[in-house]
Coordinates of N, CA, C and O in Angstrom, one line a residue:
X1006 N -8.8 3.0 -1.1 CA -10.0 2.5 -1.5 C -10.8 2.2 0.1 O -12.0 2.5 0.0
X1007 N -10.3 1.9 1.3 CA -11.0 1.6 2.3 C -10.4 2.6 3.6 O -10.6 2.3 4.6
X1008 N -9.5 3.8 3.3 CA -8.8 4.2 4.1 C -9.5 4.8 5.1 O -9.2 5.6 6.2
X1009 N -10.8 5.4 4.4 CA -11.5 6.3 5.4 C -12.1 5.8 6.6 O -12.4 6.5 7.6
X1010 N -12.1 4.4 6.6 CA -12.1 4.0 7.7 C -11.4 3.8 8.9 O -11.8 3.3 10.1
X1011 N -10.3 4.3 8.5 CA -9.2 4.2 9.8 C -9.4 5.5 10.6 O -9.9 6.5 10.2
X1012 N -9.0 5.5 11.8 CA -8.9 6.5 12.9 C -7.9 7.5 12.2 O -6.8 7.1 11.6
X1013 N -7.7 8.8 13.0 CA -6.7 9.7 12.7 C -5.5 9.4 12.9 O -4.3 9.6 12.0
X1014 N -5.1 8.7 13.9 CA -4.0 8.0 14.4 C -3.5 7.2 13.4 O -2.3 6.8 13.0
X1015 N -4.5 6.0 12.9 CA -4.1 5.1 12.2 C -3.7 5.4 10.7 O -3.0 5.1 10.2
X1016 N -4.4 6.7 10.4 CA -3.9 7.2 9.0 C -2.8 7.8 9.2 O -1.9 7.7 8.1
X1017 N -2.2 8.3 10.0 CA -0.9 9.1 10.0 C -0.2 7.7 9.7 O 1.0 7.5 9.3
X1018 N -0.3 6.5 10.8 CA 0.6 5.3 10.7 C 0.4 4.7 9.4 O 1.4 4.3 9.0
X1019 N -1.0 4.9 8.9 CA -0.5 4.3 7.4 C 0.2 5.1 6.6 O 1.1 4.5 5.5
X1020 N 0.3 6.2 6.7 CA 1.4 7.1 5.9 C 2.9 6.7 6.1 O 3.6 7.1 5.3
X1021 N 2.9 6.5 7.1 CA 4.5 6.0 7.9 C 4.8 4.7 7.3 O 6.0 4.5 6.9
X1022 N 3.8 4.0 7.1 CA 4.0 2.6 6.4 C 4.3 2.8 4.8 O 5.0 2.2 4.4
X1023 N 3.5 3.8 4.4 CA 3.8 3.9 3.0 C 5.2 4.3 2.8 O 5.9 4.2 1.7
X1024 N 5.8 5.3 3.6 CA 7.1 6.0 3.4 C 8.1 4.8 3.5 O 9.1 4.7 2.7
X1025 N 7.9 3.7 4.5 CA 8.9 2.5 4.8 C 8.8 1.6 3.5 O 9.7 1.5 3.0
X1026 N 7.7 1.6 2.8 CA 7.6 0.7 1.6 C 8.1 1.3 0.5 O 8.9 0.7 -0.5
X1027 N 7.6 2.8 0.2 CA 7.9 3.4 -0.9 C 9.6 3.8 -1.1 O 10.2 3.7 -2.2
X1028 N 10.3 4.0 0.0 CA 11.8 4.3 0.2 C 12.6 3.2 0.4 O 13.6 3.4 0.1
X1029 N 11.9 1.8 0.2 CA 12.8 0.4 0.3 C 13.9 0.5 -0.6 O 15.1 -0.2 -0.1
X1030 N 14.1 1.0 -1.5 CA 14.9 0.8 -2.8 C 15.9 2.4 -2.9 O 16.6 2.5 -3.5
X1031 N 15.5 3.4 -1.7 CA 16.3 4.2 -1.7 C 15.8 5.6 -2.4 O 16.1 6.7 -2.6
X1032 N 14.6 5.1 -3.6 CA 14.0 6.3 -4.3 C 12.5 5.8 -4.3 O 12.3 4.8 -4.0
X1033 N 11.6 7.2 -4.0 CA 10.2 6.8 -4.2 C 10.0 7.0 -5.8 O 10.3 8.1 -6.2
X1034 N 9.5 6.0 -6.4 CA 9.3 5.9 -8.0 C 8.0 7.0 -8.2 O 7.4 6.8 -7.2
X1035 N 8.0 7.3 -9.2 CA 6.9 8.2 -9.5 C 5.5 7.6 -9.4 O 4.4 8.3 -8.8
X1036 N 5.4 6.3 -9.9 CA 4.1 5.7 -9.9 C 3.6 5.5 -8.0 O 2.5 5.6 -8.0
X1037 N 4.7 5.3 -7.3 CA 4.8 5.2 -6.1 C 4.2 6.6 -5.3 O 3.2 6.5 -4.6
X1038 N 4.8 7.7 -5.9 CA 4.3 8.6 -5.5 C 3.0 9.1 -5.8 O 2.1 9.7 -4.8
X1039 N 2.8 8.9 -6.9 CA 1.1 9.3 -7.5 C 0.3 8.3 -7.0 O -0.9 9.0 -6.0
X1040 N 0.5 7.3 -6.2 CA -0.4 6.4 -5.4 C -0.6 7.0 -4.2 O -1.7 7.0 -3.6
X1041 N 0.7 7.6 -3.7 CA 0.5 8.0 -2.1 C 0.0 9.1 -2.3 O -1.2 9.6 -1.3
X1042 N 0.2 10.0 -3.0 CA -0.7 11.4 -3.1 C -2.1 11.2 -3.2 O -3.1 11.8 -2.6
X1043 N -2.5 10.0 -4.0 CA -3.9 9.8 -3.9 C -4.5 9.4 -2.6 O -5.6 9.7 -2.2
X1044 N -3.5 8.6 -2.0 CA -4.1 7.9 -0.6 C -4.0 9.2 0.2 O -5.1 9.6 1.0
X1045 N -3.2 10.3 0.3 CA -3.1 11.6 0.8 C -4.5 12.3 0.9 O -5.3 12.8 1.9
X1046 N -4.8 12.4 -0.5 CA -6.2 13.0 -0.7 C -7.4 12.2 -0.5 O -8.4 12.8 0.5
X1047 N -7.3 10.7 -0.6 CA -8.5 9.8 0.2 C -8.9 10.2 1.7 O -10.0 10.3 1.8
X1048 N -7.5 10.3 2.5 CA -8.0 10.4 3.9 C -7.8 11.6 4.3 O -7.9 11.9 5.8
X1049 N -7.5 12.8 3.5 CA -7.8 14.1 4.1 C -6.9 14.4 5.0 O -7.1 15.0 5.7
X1050 N -5.6 14.2 4.8 CA -4.6 14.6 5.8 C -3.3 14.9 5.1 O -3.3 14.3 4.1
X1051 N -2.8 15.8 5.5 CA -1.8 16.6 5.0 C -0.5 16.1 5.5 O 0.2 16.9 6.1
X1052 N -0.1 15.3 4.8 CA 1.2 14.6 5.1 C 1.8 14.5 4.1 O 1.6 13.8 3.1
X1053 N 3.3 14.6 4.2 CA 4.4 14.8 3.1 C 5.4 13.5 3.5 O 5.8 13.6 4.5
X1054 N 5.6 12.5 2.7 CA 6.5 11.5 2.8 C 7.8 12.0 3.2 O 8.3 11.3 4.1
X1055 N 8.2 13.2 3.0 CA 9.6 13.7 3.4 C 9.6 13.9 4.8 O 10.6 14.1 5.3
X1056 N 8.4 14.5 5.2 CA 8.3 14.8 6.6 C 8.1 13.8 7.8 O 8.1 14.0 8.9
X1057 N 8.4 12.5 7.0 CA 8.1 11.3 8.0 C 9.3 10.6 8.6 O 10.2 10.7 7.7
X1058 N 9.9 10.4 9.6 CA 10.8 9.8 10.3 C 10.4 8.4 10.2 O 9.5 7.8 9.5
X1059 N 11.7 7.5 9.7 CA 11.6 5.9 9.3 C 11.6 5.3 10.9 O 12.4 5.3 11.4
X1060 N 10.2 4.5 10.8 CA 10.6 3.7 11.7 C 10.2 2.3 11.2 O 10.1 2.2 10.1
X1061 N 10.4 1.6 12.1 CA 10.2 -0.1 11.7 C 9.1 -0.5 11.2 O 7.7 0.3 11.9
X1062 N 8.6 -1.4 10.6 CA 7.6 -1.9 10.4 C 6.6 -2.5 11.7 O 5.5 -2.0 12.0
X1063 N 7.4 -3.1 12.5 CA 6.7 -3.6 13.8 C 6.5 -2.2 14.7 O 5.2 -2.4 15.4
X1064 N 7.0 -1.3 14.6 CA 6.9 -0.1 15.3 C 5.7 0.6 14.9 O 4.8 0.9 15.6
X1065 N 5.4 0.5 13.5 CA 4.0 0.9 12.8 C 2.8 0.1 13.2 O 1.9 0.6 13.3
X1066 N 3.3 -1.4 12.9 CA 1.9 -2.1 12.9 C 1.2 -2.0 14.4 O 0.2 -2.5 14.3
X1067 N 2.0 -1.7 15.3 CA 1.3 -1.9 16.7 C 0.1 -0.7 16.8 O -0.6 -0.8 17.7
X1068 N 0.2 0.3 15.9 CA -0.7 1.6 16.1 C -2.1 1.1 15.3 O -2.9 1.9 15.4
X1069 N -2.1 -0.1 14.8 CA -3.7 -0.6 14.1 C -4.1 -1.1 15.2 O -3.6 -2.3 15.5
X1070 N -5.5 -0.8 15.6 CA -6.1 -1.4 16.6 C -7.2 -2.6 16.5 O -7.3 -3.3 17.5
X1071 N -7.5 -2.7 15.3 CA -8.6 -3.6 15.1 C -8.2 -4.5 14.0 O -7.0 -4.4 13.3
X1072 N -8.9 -5.6 13.6 CA -8.6 -6.6 12.5 C -8.8 -6.0 11.3 O -8.0 -5.9 10.5
X1073 N -10.2 -4.9 11.2 CA -10.3 -4.5 10.2 C -9.2 -3.3 9.6 O -9.0 -3.1 8.5
X1074 N -8.8 -2.8 10.7 CA -7.7 -1.7 10.4 C -6.4 -2.2 9.8 O -5.7 -1.7 8.9
X1075 N -6.2 -3.3 10.6 CA -4.9 -4.1 10.1 C -5.0 -4.7 8.8 O -4.1 -4.5 7.8
X1076 N -6.4 -5.1 8.5 CA -6.5 -5.5 6.8 C -6.5 -4.6 6.1 O -6.0 -4.8 4.7
X1077 N -7.1 -3.5 6.0 CA -6.9 -2.3 5.7 C -5.6 -2.0 5.2 O -5.2 -1.7 4.0
X1078 N -4.9 -1.7 6.2 CA -3.3 -1.3 6.2 C -2.6 -2.4 5.0 O -1.6 -2.0 4.4
X1079 N -3.0 -3.5 5.4 CA -2.1 -4.4 4.7 C -2.5 -4.5 3.4 O -1.4 -4.7 2.2
X1080 N -3.9 -4.8 2.8 CA -4.4 -4.6 1.6 C -3.6 -3.4 0.9 O -3.3 -3.3 -0.5
X1081 N -3.8 -2.2 1.3 CA -3.2 -0.8 0.6 C -1.7 -1.1 0.6 O -1.1 -0.2 -0.4
X1082 N -1.1 -1.8 1.6 CA 0.5 -1.8 1.5 C 0.9 -2.5 0.3 O 1.6 -2.0 -0.7
X1083 N 0.2 -3.6 0.2 CA 0.5 -4.4 -1.2 C 0.1 -3.6 -2.1 O 1.1 -3.6 -3.2
X1084 N -0.8 -2.9 -2.4 CA -1.2 -2.2 -3.8 C -0.1 -1.1 -3.8 O 0.6 -0.9 -5.0
X1085 N 0.4 -0.6 -2.7 CA 1.6 0.4 -3.0 C 2.9 -0.3 -3.7 O 3.3 0.1 -4.4
X1086 N 3.1 -1.4 -2.8 CA 4.2 -2.2 -3.5 C 4.0 -2.5 -4.7 O 5.0 -2.9 -5.7
X1087 N 2.8 -2.8 -5.6 CA 2.7 -3.3 -6.9 C 2.5 -2.2 -7.6 O 2.7 -2.2 -8.7
X1088 N 2.3 -0.8 -7.1 CA 2.0 0.2 -7.8 C 3.0 0.9 -9.1 O 2.7 1.0 -10.2
X1089 N 4.3 0.5 -8.8 CA 5.2 0.6 -9.9 C 5.1 -0.4 -11.0 O 6.3 -0.3 -12.0
X1090 N 4.7 -1.5 -10.9 CA 4.8 -2.6 -11.8 C 5.6 -3.7 -11.4 O 6.2 -4.9 -12.1
X1091 N 6.6 -3.2 -10.3 CA 7.6 -4.2 -10.1 C 7.6 -4.5 -8.6 O 7.5 -3.8 -7.8
X1092 N 7.4 -5.7 -8.3 CA 7.1 -6.1 -6.8 C 8.6 -6.6 -6.4 O 8.9 -7.8 -6.4
X1093 N 9.6 -5.5 -5.8 CA 10.9 -6.3 -5.7 C 11.0 -7.0 -4.3 O 10.3 -6.9 -3.8
X1094 N 12.3 -7.5 -4.2 CA 12.3 -8.6 -3.1 C 12.2 -8.0 -1.8 O 11.8 -8.2 -0.9
X1095 N 12.9 -6.7 -1.6 CA 12.9 -5.8 -0.4 C 11.4 -5.6 0.0 O 11.2 -5.6 1.0
X1096 N 10.5 -4.8 -1.2 CA 9.1 -5.0 -0.8 C 8.5 -6.2 -0.3 O 7.7 -6.1 0.5
X1097 N 8.6 -7.2 -1.1 CA 8.2 -8.6 -0.6 C 8.4 -8.8 1.0 O 7.8 -9.2 2.0
X1098 N 10.0 -8.6 1.3 CA 10.5 -8.8 2.6 C 9.7 -7.7 3.6 O 9.4 -8.1 4.8
X1099 N 9.4 -6.4 2.9 CA 8.6 -5.6 4.1 C 7.2 -6.1 4.4 O 6.6 -6.1 5.5
X1100 N 6.6 -6.5 3.1 CA 5.1 -7.1 3.3 C 5.1 -8.1 3.9 O 4.3 -8.6 5.0
X1101 N 5.8 -9.1 4.1 CA 6.2 -10.4 4.7 C 6.5 -9.8 6.3 O 5.5 -10.7 7.3
X1102 N 7.3 -8.9 6.5 CA 7.1 -8.5 7.9 C 5.7 -7.8 8.4 O 5.5 -8.1 9.8
X1103 N 5.4 -7.2 7.5 CA 3.9 -6.6 8.2 C 2.8 -7.6 8.2 O 2.2 -7.8 9.3
X1104 N 3.0 -8.8 7.3 CA 2.1 -9.8 7.6 C 2.0 -10.6 9.1 O 1.1 -11.0 9.7
X1105 N 3.5 -10.7 9.0 CA 3.8 -11.3 10.6 C 3.3 -10.4 11.9 O 3.0 -11.0 12.6
X1106 N 3.8 -9.2 11.5 CA 3.3 -8.2 12.5 C 1.6 -8.0 12.8 O 1.4 -7.9 14.0
X1107 N 1.1 -8.4 11.6 CA -0.5 -8.2 12.1 C -0.9 -9.8 12.4 O -2.2 -10.1 12.5
X1108 N -0.3 -10.8 12.2 CA -0.7 -11.9 12.6 C -1.5 -12.6 11.4 O -2.0 -13.5 11.8
X1109 N -1.3 -12.2 10.0 CA -1.9 -13.0 8.9 C -1.2 -14.3 8.4 O -0.2 -14.2 8.4
X1110 N -1.9 -15.2 7.9 CA -1.6 -16.4 7.2 C -0.9 -16.2 5.7 O -1.3 -14.9 5.4
X1111 N -0.5 -16.9 5.4 CA 0.5 -16.9 4.0 C -0.7 -17.0 3.2 O -0.7 -16.6 1.8
X1112 N -1.9 -18.1 3.6 CA -2.9 -17.9 2.7 C -3.5 -16.6 2.2 O -4.0 -16.4 0.9
X1113 N -4.0 -15.9 3.6 CA -4.3 -14.4 3.2 C -3.8 -13.9 2.7 O -4.4 -13.1 1.6
X1114 N -2.5 -13.6 2.8 CA -1.5 -12.8 2.0 C -1.4 -13.2 0.3 O -1.7 -12.1 -0.4
X1115 N -1.7 -14.4 0.2 CA -1.5 -14.8 -1.1 C -3.1 -14.3 -1.8 O -3.3 -13.9 -3.1
X1116 N -4.2 -14.4 -1.1 CA -5.6 -14.0 -1.8 C -5.6 -12.5 -2.0 O -5.9 -12.1 -3.1
X1117 N -5.1 -11.9 -0.7 CA -4.9 -10.4 -1.3 C -3.9 -10.1 -2.5 O -4.2 -9.2 -3.4
X1118 N -2.6 -10.4 -2.6 CA -1.8 -10.3 -3.8 C -2.7 -10.7 -4.9 O -2.6 -9.9 -5.8
X1119 N -3.5 -11.7 -4.9 CA -3.9 -12.1 -6.1 C -5.1 -11.1 -6.7 O -5.4 -10.8 -7.8
X1120 N -5.7 -10.9 -5.8 CA -6.6 -9.7 -5.7 C -6.5 -8.4 -6.5 O -7.1 -7.8 -7.3
X1121 N -5.3 -8.3 -5.7 CA -4.6 -6.9 -6.3 C -4.1 -6.8 -7.3 O -4.4 -5.8 -8.4
X1122 N -3.5 -7.9 -8.0 CA -3.1 -8.1 -9.4 C -4.3 -7.9 -10.5 O -4.2 -7.5 -11.6
X1123 N -5.5 -8.8 -10.1 CA -6.5 -8.7 -10.9 C -7.0 -7.3 -10.7 O -7.3 -6.9 -11.9
X1124 N -7.1 -6.2 -9.6 CA -7.5 -5.0 -9.6 C -6.8 -4.2 -10.8 O -7.3 -3.7 -11.6
X1125 N -5.5 -4.3 -10.9 CA -4.6 -3.5 -11.5 C -4.7 -4.0 -12.9 O -4.8 -3.2 -14.0
X1126 N -5.0 -5.3 -13.4 CA -5.3 -5.7 -14.8 C -6.6 -5.0 -15.3 O -6.5 -4.5 -16.5
X1127 N -7.7 -5.1 -14.3 CA -8.8 -4.5 -14.7 C -8.8 -3.0 -14.6 O -9.7 -2.5 -15.6
X1128 N -8.0 -2.2 -14.1 CA -7.9 -0.7 -14.0 C -7.4 -0.5 -15.4 O -7.7 0.5 -16.1
X1129 N -6.2 -1.4 -15.7 CA -5.7 -1.0 -17.0 C -6.5 -1.2 -18.1 O -6.3 -0.3 -19.0
X1130 N -7.3 -2.3 -18.2 CA -8.5 -2.5 -19.1 C -9.5 -1.5 -19.4 O -9.7 -1.4 -20.3
X1131 N -10.1 -0.8 -18.0 CA -10.6 0.2 -18.4 C -10.1 1.7 -18.9 O -10.7 1.9 -19.4
X1132 N -9.2 1.6 -18.3 CA -8.4 3.0 -18.9 C -8.2 2.6 -20.5 O -8.3 3.6 -21.0
X1133 N -7.6 1.6 -20.8 CA -7.7 1.1 -22.4 C -8.9 1.7 -23.1 O -9.0 2.2 -24.1
X1134 N -10.0 1.2 -22.4 CA -11.5 1.0 -23.1 C -11.7 2.9 -23.1 O -12.3 3.0 -23.9
X1135 N -11.5 3.2 -22.2 CA -11.8 4.7 -21.9 C -10.9 5.6 -22.7 O -11.5 6.9 -23.1
X1136 N -9.6 5.5 -22.7 CA -8.6 6.4 -23.4 C -7.8 6.0 -24.4 O -7.3 6.8 -25.0
X1137 N -8.2 4.8 -24.7 CA -7.3 4.0 -25.9 C -6.0 3.9 -25.8 O -5.2 3.7 -26.7
X1138 N -5.5 3.8 -24.6 CA -3.9 3.9 -24.3 C -3.7 3.4 -23.1 O -4.6 3.3 -22.2
X1139 N -2.5 2.9 -22.7 CA -2.0 2.5 -21.5 C -1.8 3.3 -20.4 O -1.7 4.5 -20.7
X1140 N -1.9 3.0 -19.4 CA -1.3 4.0 -18.0 C -0.8 3.2 -17.1 O -0.8 2.3 -16.9
X1141 N 0.1 4.3 -16.5 CA 0.8 3.7 -15.2 C 0.0 4.1 -14.0 O -0.6 5.4 -13.9
X1142 N -0.3 3.1 -13.0 CA -1.2 3.4 -12.2 C -0.4 4.4 -11.0 O 0.5 4.5 -10.8

């Protein structure tokens, strides 16, 4: 949604972040892969998840230099965590680590999470209206 505003280095760091979040259960789910491929196209950077090394959330978080870039990475990270329809405990733990690394409050986290859930509901409704069926994001 907002990834074009990131610097090239932040875009690469964002993809590293996506790798950590998506691989948290040992498998990158199809929905997660689709969302990440969409991000790859949005930021016009040719990085494949399999080519990224695993870094810690804190190692990646320091590469986001502005409040805006941190907020963008945080919002998009939660979006990927929700993309397969299941917000697993490990994903929630990773998002919590990211929240702490960025210095965001629990209140901000809850606002972002609520907004993303509404976004997915509206997307589903729009898809049903236009296609007459459900879609996995």
